[in-house]
Amino acid sequence: MSEAIAFMFDAPHALSDAQRLELLGGKGKSLSDMTRAMGLPVPPGFTLGTGACRHYLRSGWSPAFDEAIETHLAQIEAMLGRRFGDAINPLLLSVRSGGAASMPGMMDTVLNVGLNADIVPGLAARSGGDEDFARDCLNRLHESFAKSVGYAPPDAPHAQLRAAIEAVFQSWNSERAKAYRRIEAIDDDAGTAVNIQAMVFGNRDAMSGTGVVFSRNPSDGEPRIFGDILFQAQGEDVVSGAHQTIDIAQLPSRLPDAAAALDRCLDAIERHYRDLVDVEFTIESGKLWILQARPGKRSPEAAIRIAHDMALDPNFPLTRSEALDRVGHLLGAAARSRRIAGDESALGAGLGASPGVASGKLVTCAERAVDLTAQGEAVILARPETSPEDIEGIAAAAGLLTSRGGLASHAAVVARGWGKPAVVGWGAMQFVEGGISVDDMRIDEGAILSIDGESGEIFAGALACETHLTPEAVVMMGWRDGPADGGGGAVQSALSDDELVLLVALKGFCPRDAAIEIGRLDGDALAAKLAGLDEFLDASSPRFIKTTDAGKARGDQIVAAHRDTMGLDAARNRLAAFHILNDDFKTLVTGWQMRPSDGAPVFNDHSDPDYDASILGRMPELHRDTMAWLEAIEPRGPLPFFRTRLEAAFARLQTGEAHYLASPKIDSYHNIWFELHEYLIRLAGMTRAEAEGRQEAG
């Protein structure tokens, strides 16, 4: 081979990001980025490029591999002052796969390469004489060799290294990897890179651990770190799902310095990639090391919220146009299933790992899941933990349930990536012949089971569900329908100048916060927009925007132009049709604000959740009728900002934010409704008193 085949993590590259990804694979590129561009604490190592894999799969092992490995190993040894194969001061290595496209858990990893019985004493001596730690490392080497290579590791460290590298190359064509590539439409000829890296030890002592963490919640997009850690463990313990992990939220109380360092690294990595990231790390005797970073698998709901939040953060380097490019294809199918609470009792609960509700026949093996799905059945695949061999069953199943594993386990990561509801770590579930048992209750395969991937609950039988759009999806639909931002990234308002003037003129004033929310602007951008409209809008108040006399006149002109376009009779017909909806909505809001008590209405202090639920339960039908009315009178409604705002307020209600029904301080459904009614009255050429009088007469 004449071209370079191996690259130190900190080596410079005169290549584009796409070219480096193709050459180094996703893991190798991230190690290069974190080492060279971000300066993060990454154990030194090198990458055998994807070209080496393609050569190996065509022609076998090349002598050029040996030469490249020796050259780059020498550089790691010089950096660390340890030698590979040395019995006194040993260097141990990890050997990991890393294709250009992420294939979580599909290919092989071998840890602690370079260790044998003769080197164990030297490793123990370097660890304060801890022989248990050194023997644990040797046992783990044997376990990973047996799993990935297929036989016991040879004594010679260099023979171990070659065997581990070949095993990673060969795993590219494993049945599970081919199945995953088929499902994800990944090129079979791409090959995998191999990353050879100095070992750091999460199993060294009580101040050591290993974990996988996401920079934001990959289930719902909440902006907080999310993941698992195990203390005195190595990486495979976390991702395999075979161990019950600890929530990453417990790290600050146990190792506060390492937790703070992890927060800083996550922020740097997320900003570098401008996206949610999934980061593997190890803490060795209190020191943090970053081992891998990649775009995190996430649910469709989380993808939308993350893109939305990043684009709205003035300090984050993502524009609204870029956010729409990233998730625009998800917006039309962003409806999420949610359980309609009834009198059903949960069988138990695990960890909600991927949101949504799924019901189907219980199956306990991947092959059965595939067979039943092919026959048109929905299935819930239950496993102790999933492995890459289950991949086709996971792809076929409607939902996924495991008895072991945490939020960063293989089952959780893959389910989120494919948008499938999943519950993991339901420890009460035991597997028996032909089914499962829970607290001495047997559930046979084929029985209908339901899972709620948000709450983590499991139910016997099917569940009643409803779907809703997330508020972020509704907002981004508005971005897509109107201007998002300029080519240079400068934020533009979702409202035109005339629409902003009309918005304020309808009531004579508008809170600044509401204008920011409705126009999807930050404070500075709103101030700049108002500066150009000072003839019509008075922005001297720190809290409110008011109309000037010229602004009132301009508002009237805008409405008159709309009336001329559609005709006075059509405008009055629209108002008449709206009055039917208006009566229903006024009754609903009155019921929300006042409730009956001993035959007389009293102020609703919202102390009766059943009463409040009965009122809010009427909103979905009214909202559907309102959207149908808007669609019937004009495809986009009277003005775009009414439709998108009503959708956003309703979505907030559906997520449990009841104050979005009638609060005067936010862009609530009632506030928007009032403005819409006022617009229709003016469109019909009437005053409010004239409109109400005509309604009573009609």
XYZ file of C-alpha atoms in Angstrom, residues 84 91-96 109-116 123 133-142 144-145 153 160 197 199-203 234:
37
model
C 3.774 -1.960 24.932
C 1.292 0.183 28.071
C -2.100 -1.398 27.461
C -4.324 -0.558 24.504
C -7.955 -0.524 23.486
C -8.892 -1.533 19.950
C -12.204 -0.093 18.752
C -14.106 -3.750 20.764
C -11.221 -5.348 22.647
C -9.882 -3.783 25.869
C -6.647 -4.247 27.834
C -4.690 -5.501 24.818
C -1.052 -6.192 25.706
C -1.636 -7.838 29.076
C -0.625 -11.366 30.068
C 0.457 -3.406 36.141
C -7.271 -4.582 39.806
C -4.561 -6.088 37.595
C -6.182 -9.535 37.622
C -9.577 -7.937 36.826
C -7.987 -6.321 33.767
C -6.600 -9.689 32.641
C -9.992 -11.344 33.096
C -11.622 -8.610 31.037
C -9.069 -9.113 28.263
C -9.945 -12.810 28.141
C -13.480 -9.476 25.296
C -11.140 -11.700 23.282
C -5.639 -14.212 23.772
C -2.919 -9.899 20.630
C -5.641 4.016 22.021
C -5.984 2.429 28.047
C -7.293 4.467 30.958
C -8.922 2.501 33.737
C -12.367 3.156 35.150
C -11.930 0.052 37.298
C -14.913 -0.398 32.223
